[in-house]
PDB file of C-alpha atoms and ligand atoms in Angstrom:
ATOM      1  CA  MET A   1       4.383  24.866  64.988  1.00  0.00           C
ATOM      2  CA  ASN A   2       2.721  28.299  65.072  1.00  0.00           C
ATOM      3  CA  ILE A   3      -1.077  28.531  64.967  1.00  0.00           C
ATOM      4  CA  TYR A   4      -2.758  31.850  64.211  1.00  0.00           C
ATOM      5  CA  ASN A   5      -6.067  33.135  63.028  1.00  0.00           C
ATOM      6  CA  ASN A   6      -4.911  36.707  62.373  1.00  0.00           C
ATOM      7  CA  ILE A   7      -3.584  37.528  58.908  1.00  0.00           C
ATOM      8  CA  ALA A   8      -0.962  39.911  60.357  1.00  0.00           C
ATOM      9  CA  ASP A   9       0.481  37.088  62.511  1.00  0.00           C
ATOM     10  CA  ILE A  10       0.582  34.708  59.548  1.00  0.00           C
ATOM     11  CA  ARG A  11       2.429  37.282  57.434  1.00  0.00           C
ATOM     12  CA  GLN A  12       4.935  38.030  60.196  1.00  0.00           C
ATOM     13  CA  SER A  13       5.698  34.330  60.655  1.00  0.00           C
ATOM     14  CA  ARG A  14       5.833  33.709  56.892  1.00  0.00           C
ATOM     15  CA  TRP A  15       8.328  36.521  56.324  1.00  0.00           C
ATOM     16  CA  ALA A  16      10.494  35.990  59.441  1.00  0.00           C
ATOM     17  CA  ASP A  17      13.189  34.693  57.093  1.00  0.00           C
ATOM     18  CA  PRO A  18      12.533  35.761  53.482  1.00  0.00           C
ATOM     19  CA  GLN A  19      15.191  33.344  52.160  1.00  0.00           C
ATOM     20  CA  LEU A  20      13.157  30.249  53.037  1.00  0.00           C
ATOM     21  CA  SER A  21      10.926  28.485  50.517  1.00  0.00           C
ATOM     22  CA  TRP A  22       7.313  27.840  51.492  1.00  0.00           C
ATOM     23  CA  GLY A  23       4.794  25.164  50.540  1.00  0.00           C
ATOM     24  CA  LEU A  24       1.084  25.683  51.243  1.00  0.00           C
ATOM     25  CA  VAL A  25      -1.558  23.008  51.795  1.00  0.00           C
ATOM     26  CA  PRO A  26      -5.114  24.419  51.836  1.00  0.00           C
ATOM     27  CA  THR A  27      -7.636  22.241  53.720  1.00  0.00           C
ATOM     28  CA  MET A  28     -11.069  22.359  55.286  1.00  0.00           C
ATOM     29  CA  GLY A  29      -9.893  20.320  58.279  1.00  0.00           C
ATOM     30  CA  TYR A  30     -11.098  16.998  59.670  1.00  0.00           C
ATOM     31  CA  LEU A  31      -7.827  15.704  58.348  1.00  0.00           C
ATOM     32  CA  HIS A  32      -7.017  12.199  57.176  1.00  0.00           C
ATOM     33  CA  GLU A  33      -3.994  10.466  55.659  1.00  0.00           C
ATOM     34  CA  GLY A  34      -4.767  12.001  52.256  1.00  0.00           C
ATOM     35  CA  HIS A  35      -4.291  15.520  53.638  1.00  0.00           C
ATOM     36  CA  ILE A  36      -1.186  14.416  55.520  1.00  0.00           C
ATOM     37  CA  SER A  37       0.333  13.018  52.307  1.00  0.00           C
ATOM     38  CA  LEU A  38       0.114  16.557  50.862  1.00  0.00           C
ATOM     39  CA  VAL A  39       1.824  17.988  53.946  1.00  0.00           C
ATOM     40  CA  GLU A  40       4.574  15.354  53.692  1.00  0.00           C
ATOM     41  CA  ARG A  41       5.148  16.144  50.029  1.00  0.00           C
ATOM     42  CA  ALA A  42       5.313  19.859  50.851  1.00  0.00           C
ATOM     43  CA  ARG A  43       7.719  19.056  53.692  1.00  0.00           C
ATOM     44  CA  GLN A  44      10.081  17.296  51.234  1.00  0.00           C
ATOM     45  CA  GLU A  45      10.088  20.099  48.681  1.00  0.00           C
ATOM     46  CA  ASN A  46      10.177  23.267  50.820  1.00  0.00           C
ATOM     47  CA  ASP A  47      11.980  24.748  53.831  1.00  0.00           C
ATOM     48  CA  ARG A  48       8.681  25.563  55.543  1.00  0.00           C
ATOM     49  CA  VAL A  49       5.102  24.266  55.280  1.00  0.00           C
ATOM     50  CA  GLY A  50       1.963  26.314  55.862  1.00  0.00           C
ATOM     51  CA  VAL A  51      -1.479  24.721  56.229  1.00  0.00           C
ATOM     52  CA  SER A  52      -4.839  26.445  56.293  1.00  0.00           C
ATOM     53  CA  ILE A  53      -7.844  24.933  58.046  1.00  0.00           C
ATOM     54  CA  PHE A  54     -10.975  26.755  56.985  1.00  0.00           C
ATOM     55  CA  VAL A  55     -14.424  25.394  56.161  1.00  0.00           C
ATOM     56  CA  ASN A  56     -15.084  27.950  53.451  1.00  0.00           C
ATOM     57  CA  PRO A  57     -18.785  28.889  53.497  1.00  0.00           C
ATOM     58  CA  THR A  58     -18.768  30.427  50.000  1.00  0.00           C
ATOM     59  CA  GLN A  59     -17.997  27.090  48.317  1.00  0.00           C
ATOM     60  CA  PHE A  60     -21.009  25.299  49.825  1.00  0.00           C
ATOM     61  CA  ASN A  61     -24.049  25.679  47.606  1.00  0.00           C
ATOM     62  CA  ASP A  62     -26.118  23.675  50.107  1.00  0.00           C
ATOM     63  CA  PRO A  63     -26.335  25.134  53.655  1.00  0.00           C
ATOM     64  CA  LYS A  64     -27.232  21.661  55.005  1.00  0.00           C
ATOM     65  CA  ASP A  65     -23.960  20.304  53.628  1.00  0.00           C
ATOM     66  CA  LEU A  66     -22.066  23.122  55.376  1.00  0.00           C
ATOM     67  CA  ALA A  67     -23.923  22.426  58.633  1.00  0.00           C
ATOM     68  CA  VAL A  68     -22.938  18.736  58.711  1.00  0.00           C
ATOM     69  CA  TYR A  69     -19.349  19.234  57.526  1.00  0.00           C
ATOM     70  CA  PRO A  70     -17.249  17.463  60.212  1.00  0.00           C
ATOM     71  CA  ARG A  71     -14.754  19.384  62.366  1.00  0.00           C
ATOM     72  CA  ASN A  72     -12.138  18.471  64.976  1.00  0.00           C
ATOM     73  CA  LEU A  73      -9.499  21.174  65.290  1.00  0.00           C
ATOM     74  CA  GLU A  74      -7.653  19.646  68.229  1.00  0.00           C
ATOM     75  CA  ARG A  75      -7.101  16.355  66.399  1.00  0.00           C
ATOM     76  CA  ASP A  76      -6.147  18.183  63.177  1.00  0.00           C
ATOM     77  CA  LEU A  77      -3.494  20.205  64.982  1.00  0.00           C
ATOM     78  CA  ALA A  78      -1.995  17.084  66.607  1.00  0.00           C
ATOM     79  CA  MET A  79      -1.784  15.398  63.172  1.00  0.00           C
ATOM     80  CA  LEU A  80      -0.173  18.473  61.608  1.00  0.00           C
ATOM     81  CA  GLN A  81       2.346  18.749  64.429  1.00  0.00           C
ATOM     82  CA  ALA A  82       3.306  15.099  63.908  1.00  0.00           C
ATOM     83  CA  ALA A  83       3.598  15.651  60.131  1.00  0.00           C
ATOM     84  CA  GLY A  84       6.004  18.563  60.653  1.00  0.00           C
ATOM     85  CA  ALA A  85       3.875  21.539  59.551  1.00  0.00           C
ATOM     86  CA  ASP A  86       5.294  24.930  60.561  1.00  0.00           C
ATOM     87  CA  LEU A  87       2.493  27.462  60.332  1.00  0.00           C
ATOM     88  CA  ILE A  88      -1.266  26.921  60.589  1.00  0.00           C
ATOM     89  CA  TRP A  89      -3.946  29.457  59.695  1.00  0.00           C
ATOM     90  CA  THR A  90      -7.314  28.801  61.326  1.00  0.00           C
ATOM     91  CA  PRO A  91      -9.323  31.920  60.452  1.00  0.00           C
ATOM     92  CA  THR A  92     -12.945  32.600  61.327  1.00  0.00           C
ATOM     93  CA  PRO A  93     -15.391  33.216  58.444  1.00  0.00           C
ATOM     94  CA  GLU A  94     -15.490  36.900  59.510  1.00  0.00           C
ATOM     95  CA  GLN A  95     -11.715  37.200  59.091  1.00  0.00           C
ATOM     96  CA  VAL A  96     -11.853  35.823  55.579  1.00  0.00           C
ATOM     97  CA  TYR A  97     -15.080  37.609  54.606  1.00  0.00           C
ATOM     98  CA  PRO A  98     -15.353  40.783  56.720  1.00  0.00           C
ATOM     99  CA  PRO A  99     -18.488  42.945  56.545  1.00  0.00           C
ATOM    100  CA  GLU A 100     -18.815  44.706  53.162  1.00  0.00           C
ATOM    101  CA  TYR A 101     -16.839  41.907  51.466  1.00  0.00           C
ATOM    102  CA  GLN A 102     -17.702  41.910  47.750  1.00  0.00           C
ATOM    103  CA  THR A 103     -14.846  40.544  45.621  1.00  0.00           C
ATOM    104  CA  TYR A 104     -15.046  37.097  43.992  1.00  0.00           C
ATOM    105  CA  ILE A 105     -13.090  35.256  41.320  1.00  0.00           C
ATOM    106  CA  THR A 106     -14.871  33.548  38.443  1.00  0.00           C
ATOM    107  CA  VAL A 107     -12.902  31.059  36.371  1.00  0.00           C
ATOM    108  CA  GLU A 108     -15.076  30.574  33.306  1.00  0.00           C
ATOM    109  CA  THR A 109     -15.373  27.540  30.998  1.00  0.00           C
ATOM    110  CA  VAL A 110     -13.612  24.944  33.106  1.00  0.00           C
ATOM    111  CA  THR A 111     -15.989  25.548  36.040  1.00  0.00           C
ATOM    112  CA  GLN A 112     -19.166  25.114  34.009  1.00  0.00           C
ATOM    113  CA  VAL A 113     -19.183  21.303  33.823  1.00  0.00           C
ATOM    114  CA  LEU A 114     -19.097  18.358  36.268  1.00  0.00           C
ATOM    115  CA  GLU A 115     -18.840  19.640  39.870  1.00  0.00           C
ATOM    116  CA  GLY A 116     -19.435  23.195  38.688  1.00  0.00           C
ATOM    117  CA  ALA A 117     -22.684  22.221  36.942  1.00  0.00           C
ATOM    118  CA  ALA A 118     -23.854  20.130  39.904  1.00  0.00           C
ATOM    119  CA  ARG A 119     -22.876  22.700  42.557  1.00  0.00           C
ATOM    120  CA  PRO A 120     -23.543  26.240  41.258  1.00  0.00           C
ATOM    121  CA  GLY A 121     -21.180  28.779  42.783  1.00  0.00           C
ATOM    122  CA  HIS A 122     -18.870  26.126  44.245  1.00  0.00           C
ATOM    123  CA  PHE A 123     -15.785  27.034  42.200  1.00  0.00           C
ATOM    124  CA  ARG A 124     -16.391  30.754  42.616  1.00  0.00           C
ATOM    125  CA  GLY A 125     -16.012  30.136  46.351  1.00  0.00           C
ATOM    126  CA  VAL A 126     -13.011  27.831  45.868  1.00  0.00           C
ATOM    127  CA  ALA A 127     -11.148  30.187  43.499  1.00  0.00           C
ATOM    128  CA  THR A 128     -11.821  33.167  45.754  1.00  0.00           C
ATOM    129  CA  VAL A 129     -10.625  31.547  48.952  1.00  0.00           C
ATOM    130  CA  VAL A 130      -7.572  29.971  47.286  1.00  0.00           C
ATOM    131  CA  ALA A 131      -6.577  33.325  45.772  1.00  0.00           C
ATOM    132  CA  LYS A 132      -6.848  34.838  49.258  1.00  0.00           C
ATOM    133  CA  LEU A 133      -4.737  32.016  50.706  1.00  0.00           C
ATOM    134  CA  PHE A 134      -2.111  32.603  48.020  1.00  0.00           C
ATOM    135  CA  ASN A 135      -2.047  36.304  48.875  1.00  0.00           C
ATOM    136  CA  VAL A 136      -1.799  35.679  52.620  1.00  0.00           C
ATOM    137  CA  PHE A 137       0.914  32.962  52.513  1.00  0.00           C
ATOM    138  CA  GLN A 138       2.648  33.869  49.242  1.00  0.00           C
ATOM    139  CA  PRO A 139       3.910  30.288  48.892  1.00  0.00           C
ATOM    140  CA  HIS A 140       6.402  29.065  46.300  1.00  0.00           C
ATOM    141  CA  ARG A 141       4.395  25.867  45.836  1.00  0.00           C
ATOM    142  CA  ALA A 142       0.785  24.932  46.604  1.00  0.00           C
ATOM    143  CA  TYR A 143      -0.341  21.321  47.026  1.00  0.00           C
ATOM    144  CA  PHE A 144      -3.735  19.944  45.987  1.00  0.00           C
ATOM    145  CA  GLY A 145      -5.155  16.424  45.775  1.00  0.00           C
ATOM    146  CA  GLN A 146      -5.934  14.804  42.433  1.00  0.00           C
ATOM    147  CA  LYS A 147      -9.016  13.461  44.257  1.00  0.00           C
ATOM    148  CA  ASP A 148     -10.550  16.867  43.417  1.00  0.00           C
ATOM    149  CA  ALA A 149      -9.352  16.815  39.810  1.00  0.00           C
ATOM    150  CA  GLN A 150     -11.551  19.659  38.604  1.00  0.00           C
ATOM    151  CA  GLN A 151     -10.367  21.820  41.496  1.00  0.00           C
ATOM    152  CA  VAL A 152      -6.779  21.260  40.332  1.00  0.00           C
ATOM    153  CA  ALA A 153      -7.734  22.230  36.765  1.00  0.00           C
ATOM    154  CA  VAL A 154      -9.529  25.371  38.001  1.00  0.00           C
ATOM    155  CA  ILE A 155      -6.682  26.476  40.279  1.00  0.00           C
ATOM    156  CA  LYS A 156      -4.061  25.882  37.577  1.00  0.00           C
ATOM    157  CA  ARG A 157      -6.136  27.978  35.183  1.00  0.00           C
ATOM    158  CA  MET A 158      -6.502  30.776  37.736  1.00  0.00           C
ATOM    159  CA  VAL A 159      -2.783  30.747  38.587  1.00  0.00           C
ATOM    160  CA  GLN A 160      -1.891  31.053  34.921  1.00  0.00           C
ATOM    161  CA  ASP A 161      -4.555  33.639  34.095  1.00  0.00           C
ATOM    162  CA  LEU A 162      -3.898  35.885  37.111  1.00  0.00           C
ATOM    163  CA  ASN A 163      -0.084  35.464  37.100  1.00  0.00           C
ATOM    164  CA  PHE A 164       0.260  34.068  40.599  1.00  0.00           C
ATOM    165  CA  ASN A 165       3.976  33.479  41.106  1.00  0.00           C
ATOM    166  CA  LEU A 166       3.831  29.893  42.357  1.00  0.00           C
ATOM    167  CA  THR A 167       3.706  26.272  41.197  1.00  0.00           C
ATOM    168  CA  VAL A 168       0.564  24.168  41.667  1.00  0.00           C
ATOM    169  CA  ILE A 169       1.394  20.567  42.508  1.00  0.00           C
ATOM    170  CA  SER A 170      -1.187  17.826  42.140  1.00  0.00           C
ATOM    171  CA  CYS A 171      -0.778  14.792  44.443  1.00  0.00           C
ATOM    172  CA  PRO A 172      -2.164  11.235  44.120  1.00  0.00           C
ATOM    173  CA  THR A 173      -5.405  10.120  45.811  1.00  0.00           C
ATOM    174  CA  LEU A 174      -4.968   8.108  49.002  1.00  0.00           C
ATOM    175  CA  ARG A 175      -7.481   5.282  49.459  1.00  0.00           C
ATOM    176  CA  GLU A 176      -8.792   3.081  52.241  1.00  0.00           C
ATOM    177  CA  ALA A 177      -7.798  -0.605  52.077  1.00  0.00           C
ATOM    178  CA  ASP A 178     -10.980  -1.439  50.116  1.00  0.00           C
ATOM    179  CA  GLY A 179     -10.345   1.305  47.551  1.00  0.00           C
ATOM    180  CA  LEU A 180     -12.690   4.040  48.818  1.00  0.00           C
ATOM    181  CA  ALA A 181     -10.982   7.414  48.328  1.00  0.00           C
ATOM    182  CA  MET A 182     -10.269   8.996  51.708  1.00  0.00           C
ATOM    183  CA  SER A 183     -12.553  11.951  52.341  1.00  0.00           C
ATOM    184  CA  SER A 184     -13.651  13.962  55.366  1.00  0.00           C
ATOM    185  CA  ARG A 185     -17.233  13.277  54.250  1.00  0.00           C
ATOM    186  CA  ASN A 186     -16.874   9.483  54.601  1.00  0.00           C
ATOM    187  CA  VAL A 187     -17.601   9.821  58.315  1.00  0.00           C
ATOM    188  CA  ASN A 188     -21.182  10.830  57.438  1.00  0.00           C
ATOM    189  CA  LEU A 189     -21.859   7.529  55.607  1.00  0.00           C
ATOM    190  CA  THR A 190     -24.133   5.007  57.328  1.00  0.00           C
ATOM    191  CA  PRO A 191     -22.464   1.587  57.815  1.00  0.00           C
ATOM    192  CA  GLU A 192     -24.381   0.179  54.823  1.00  0.00           C
ATOM    193  CA  ALA A 193     -23.559   3.144  52.600  1.00  0.00           C
ATOM    194  CA  ARG A 194     -19.913   2.903  53.665  1.00  0.00           C
ATOM    195  CA  GLN A 195     -19.849  -0.751  52.635  1.00  0.00           C
ATOM    196  CA  GLN A 196     -21.421  -0.035  49.253  1.00  0.00           C
ATOM    197  CA  ALA A 197     -19.299   3.089  48.665  1.00  0.00           C
ATOM    198  CA  THR A 198     -16.540   0.902  47.231  1.00  0.00           C
ATOM    199  CA  CYS A 199     -18.627   0.844  44.029  1.00  0.00           C
ATOM    200  CA  LEU A 200     -16.957   4.098  42.881  1.00  0.00           C
ATOM    201  CA  TYR A 201     -13.499   2.553  42.962  1.00  0.00           C
ATOM    202  CA  GLN A 202     -14.800  -0.704  41.495  1.00  0.00           C
ATOM    203  CA  ALA A 203     -16.392   1.152  38.587  1.00  0.00           C
ATOM    204  CA  LEU A 204     -13.212   3.118  37.887  1.00  0.00           C
ATOM    205  CA  SER A 205     -11.114  -0.046  38.166  1.00  0.00           C
ATOM    206  CA  ALA A 206     -13.398  -1.914  35.743  1.00  0.00           C
ATOM    207  CA  ALA A 207     -13.088   0.946  33.257  1.00  0.00           C
ATOM    208  CA  LYS A 208      -9.319   1.013  33.748  1.00  0.00           C
ATOM    209  CA  ALA A 209      -9.047  -2.725  33.029  1.00  0.00           C
ATOM    210  CA  ALA A 210     -11.144  -2.376  29.858  1.00  0.00           C
ATOM    211  CA  PHE A 211      -9.145   0.682  28.817  1.00  0.00           C
ATOM    212  CA  GLU A 212      -5.890  -1.218  29.304  1.00  0.00           C
ATOM    213  CA  GLN A 213      -7.256  -4.007  27.111  1.00  0.00           C
ATOM    214  CA  GLY A 214      -7.807  -1.481  24.338  1.00  0.00           C
ATOM    215  CA  GLU A 215     -11.382  -0.198  24.775  1.00  0.00           C
ATOM    216  CA  ARG A 216     -11.366   3.378  23.432  1.00  0.00           C
ATOM    217  CA  SER A 217     -15.072   4.202  23.186  1.00  0.00           C
ATOM    218  CA  ALA A 218     -16.019   6.672  25.922  1.00  0.00           C
ATOM    219  CA  ASN A 219     -19.656   5.583  25.607  1.00  0.00           C
ATOM    220  CA  HIS A 220     -18.829   1.944  26.253  1.00  0.00           C
ATOM    221  CA  LEU A 221     -16.614   2.830  29.187  1.00  0.00           C
ATOM    222  CA  ARG A 222     -19.231   5.163  30.701  1.00  0.00           C
ATOM    223  CA  GLN A 223     -21.835   2.448  30.324  1.00  0.00           C
ATOM    224  CA  MET A 224     -19.562  -0.064  32.016  1.00  0.00           C
ATOM    225  CA  MET A 225     -19.080   2.249  35.013  1.00  0.00           C
ATOM    226  CA  THR A 226     -22.829   2.927  35.192  1.00  0.00           C
ATOM    227  CA  VAL A 227     -23.597  -0.795  35.441  1.00  0.00           C
ATOM    228  CA  VAL A 228     -21.144  -1.273  38.314  1.00  0.00           C
ATOM    229  CA  ILE A 229     -22.543   1.708  40.266  1.00  0.00           C
ATOM    230  CA  GLN A 230     -26.144   0.654  39.689  1.00  0.00           C
ATOM    231  CA  ALA A 231     -25.421  -2.704  41.298  1.00  0.00           C
ATOM    232  CA  ALA A 232     -25.105  -0.900  44.663  1.00  0.00           C
ATOM    233  CA  PRO A 233     -28.663  -0.428  45.990  1.00  0.00           C
ATOM    234  CA  LEU A 234     -27.915   2.811  47.912  1.00  0.00           C
ATOM    235  CA  ALA A 235     -26.072   4.477  45.033  1.00  0.00           C
ATOM    236  CA  ARG A 236     -27.592   7.266  42.941  1.00  0.00           C
ATOM    237  CA  ILE A 237     -25.454   8.525  40.074  1.00  0.00           C
ATOM    238  CA  ASP A 238     -25.050  12.295  39.760  1.00  0.00           C
ATOM    239  CA  TYR A 239     -22.653  12.095  36.811  1.00  0.00           C
ATOM    240  CA  ILE A 240     -20.167   9.755  35.187  1.00  0.00           C
ATOM    241  CA  SER A 241     -17.794  11.439  32.822  1.00  0.00           C
ATOM    242  CA  ILE A 242     -14.760  10.939  30.596  1.00  0.00           C
ATOM    243  CA  THR A 243     -13.044  14.198  29.706  1.00  0.00           C
ATOM    244  CA  HIS A 244      -9.843  15.864  28.674  1.00  0.00           C
ATOM    245  CA  PRO A 245      -7.946  16.322  31.993  1.00  0.00           C
ATOM    246  CA  ASP A 246      -7.320  20.085  31.568  1.00  0.00           C
ATOM    247  CA  THR A 247     -10.259  21.442  29.563  1.00  0.00           C
ATOM    248  CA  LEU A 248     -12.759  18.937  31.041  1.00  0.00           C
ATOM    249  CA  MET A 249     -14.487  18.654  27.670  1.00  0.00           C
ATOM    250  CA  GLU A 250     -16.229  15.279  27.195  1.00  0.00           C
ATOM    251  CA  LEU A 251     -14.421  12.845  24.898  1.00  0.00           C
ATOM    252  CA  GLU A 252     -15.899  10.386  22.404  1.00  0.00           C
ATOM    253  CA  THR A 253     -12.837   8.385  21.466  1.00  0.00           C
ATOM    254  CA  LEU A 254      -9.896   8.110  23.835  1.00  0.00           C
ATOM    255  CA  GLU A 255      -6.689   8.994  22.038  1.00  0.00           C
ATOM    256  CA  GLN A 256      -4.824  10.843  24.750  1.00  0.00           C
ATOM    257  CA  THR A 257      -4.827  11.142  28.523  1.00  0.00           C
ATOM    258  CA  ALA A 258      -8.389  11.066  29.806  1.00  0.00           C
ATOM    259  CA  LEU A 259      -9.948  11.872  33.154  1.00  0.00           C
ATOM    260  CA  PHE A 260     -12.584   9.363  34.276  1.00  0.00           C
ATOM    261  CA  SER A 261     -14.635  10.994  37.000  1.00  0.00           C
ATOM    262  CA  MET A 262     -17.898  10.534  38.842  1.00  0.00           C
ATOM    263  CA  ALA A 263     -20.149  11.892  41.563  1.00  0.00           C
ATOM    264  CA  VAL A 264     -22.441   9.432  43.301  1.00  0.00           C
ATOM    265  CA  PHE A 265     -24.849   9.872  46.205  1.00  0.00           C
ATOM    266  CA  MET A 266     -24.450   7.034  48.688  1.00  0.00           C
ATOM    267  CA  GLY A 267     -27.584   7.594  50.705  1.00  0.00           C
ATOM    268  CA  LYS A 268     -27.396  11.287  51.648  1.00  0.00           C
ATOM    269  CA  VAL A 269     -23.635  11.667  51.188  1.00  0.00           C
ATOM    270  CA  ARG A 270     -22.320  12.799  47.828  1.00  0.00           C
ATOM    271  CA  LEU A 271     -18.964  11.216  46.974  1.00  0.00           C
ATOM    272  CA  ILE A 272     -16.603  12.009  44.109  1.00  0.00           C
ATOM    273  CA  ASP A 273     -13.741   9.979  42.692  1.00  0.00           C
ATOM    274  CA  ASN A 274     -11.644   9.840  39.536  1.00  0.00           C
ATOM    275  CA  MET A 275      -8.738   8.189  37.755  1.00  0.00           C
ATOM    276  CA  GLN A 276      -6.565   9.435  34.926  1.00  0.00           C
ATOM    277  CA  MET A 277      -5.822   6.981  32.117  1.00  0.00           C
ATOM    278  CA  VAL A 278      -2.935   7.486  29.734  1.00  0.00           C
ATOM    279  CA  SER A 279      -3.178   6.113  26.185  1.00  0.00           C
TER     280      SER A 279
HETATM  281  P1  LIG B   1     -10.459  19.317  51.685  1.00  0.00           P
HETATM  282  O1  LIG B   1     -10.148  19.441  53.144  1.00  0.00           O
HETATM  283  O2  LIG B   1     -11.469  18.282  51.356  1.00  0.00           O
HETATM  284  O3  LIG B   1     -10.716  20.656  51.034  1.00  0.00           O
HETATM  285  O4  LIG B   1      -9.115  18.775  51.022  1.00  0.00           O
HETATM  286  C1  LIG B   1      -7.909  19.486  51.137  1.00  0.00           C
HETATM  287  C2  LIG B   1      -6.937  18.971  50.117  1.00  0.00           C
HETATM  288  O5  LIG B   1      -6.692  17.576  50.349  1.00  0.00           O
HETATM  289  C3  LIG B   1      -7.485  19.090  48.694  1.00  0.00           C
HETATM  290  O6  LIG B   1      -6.441  19.504  47.827  1.00  0.00           O
HETATM  291  C4  LIG B   1      -7.937  17.687  48.398  1.00  0.00           C
HETATM  292  O7  LIG B   1      -7.926  17.371  47.020  1.00  0.00           O
HETATM  293  C5  LIG B   1      -6.902  16.874  49.154  1.00  0.00           C
HETATM  294  N1  LIG B   1      -7.415  15.526  49.409  1.00  0.00           N
HETATM  295  C6  LIG B   1      -8.646  15.200  49.873  1.00  0.00           C
HETATM  296  N2  LIG B   1      -8.796  13.860  49.934  1.00  0.00           N
HETATM  297  C7  LIG B   1      -7.625  13.331  49.494  1.00  0.00           C
HETATM  298  C8  LIG B   1      -7.146  11.996  49.302  1.00  0.00           C
HETATM  299  N3  LIG B   1      -7.917  10.947  49.582  1.00  0.00           N
HETATM  300  N4  LIG B   1      -5.897  11.819  48.836  1.00  0.00           N
HETATM  301  C9  LIG B   1      -5.114  12.894  48.545  1.00  0.00           C
HETATM  302  N5  LIG B   1      -5.497  14.176  48.702  1.00  0.00           N
HETATM  303  C10 LIG B   1      -6.737  14.394  49.165  1.00  0.00           C
END
């Protein structure tokens, strides 16, 4: 496994044998089994796997959130070695955004709702850094978690609009035994908030059960999820939404595949989760 922070070294390693296919897994580090599942999928589908570890400052709209974002490079590298990654890019912020840097990517409509509305500038930072990662690694396939469903929609849009020559692959959300979606941020939950954080999964599961029994009113389903979340004393709802999975436009009646998604503060930690339901 080769680990570099210089772009020239990454390119040299990437192109050592131009015949090989490459999968890329972008991450912000502090890895868990969810990240590793992406690496394993990439491992199965490509000759070589590249992983980036970069806490991207431009996608944090809140400097306090950036300051408390957890990091443990040594542990990350051991996990990636065990998972069979080939090439790791661990750049500094100055390498990604050198002095005089002034180019950003704005994906329009699909970034204006949900996470984009709650976190202004977030997807501008995400799209910009992912475009840079695509240019540095030039992968055949790039792997993202469905856990960040809007991110997948935004990246797919960007890839299509800007003609990136690669396939975006969306991978299922890995969960803890009690249903909480794995996330690097979970470590910042207090023990009580961690216990109550299962309310996101419980709310989505309740909606799924009702949906499977034929409930098709988005209002009723949203209301049902709200009640479950509100039963957790530490929970504060940011949004609860039922949208088209690609356009992210809110739905009234569910006639097709729908994305159920939510953002909830558990104490000071903001968690997101989602499920897709197919009619
Ligand atoms: P992050 O380090 O949070 O930027 O995540 C890096 C990638 O891992 C993103 O594509 C995430 O969607 C994905 N990811 C994060 N959590 C999970 C999870 N619980 N299951 C599957 N993929 C995940």
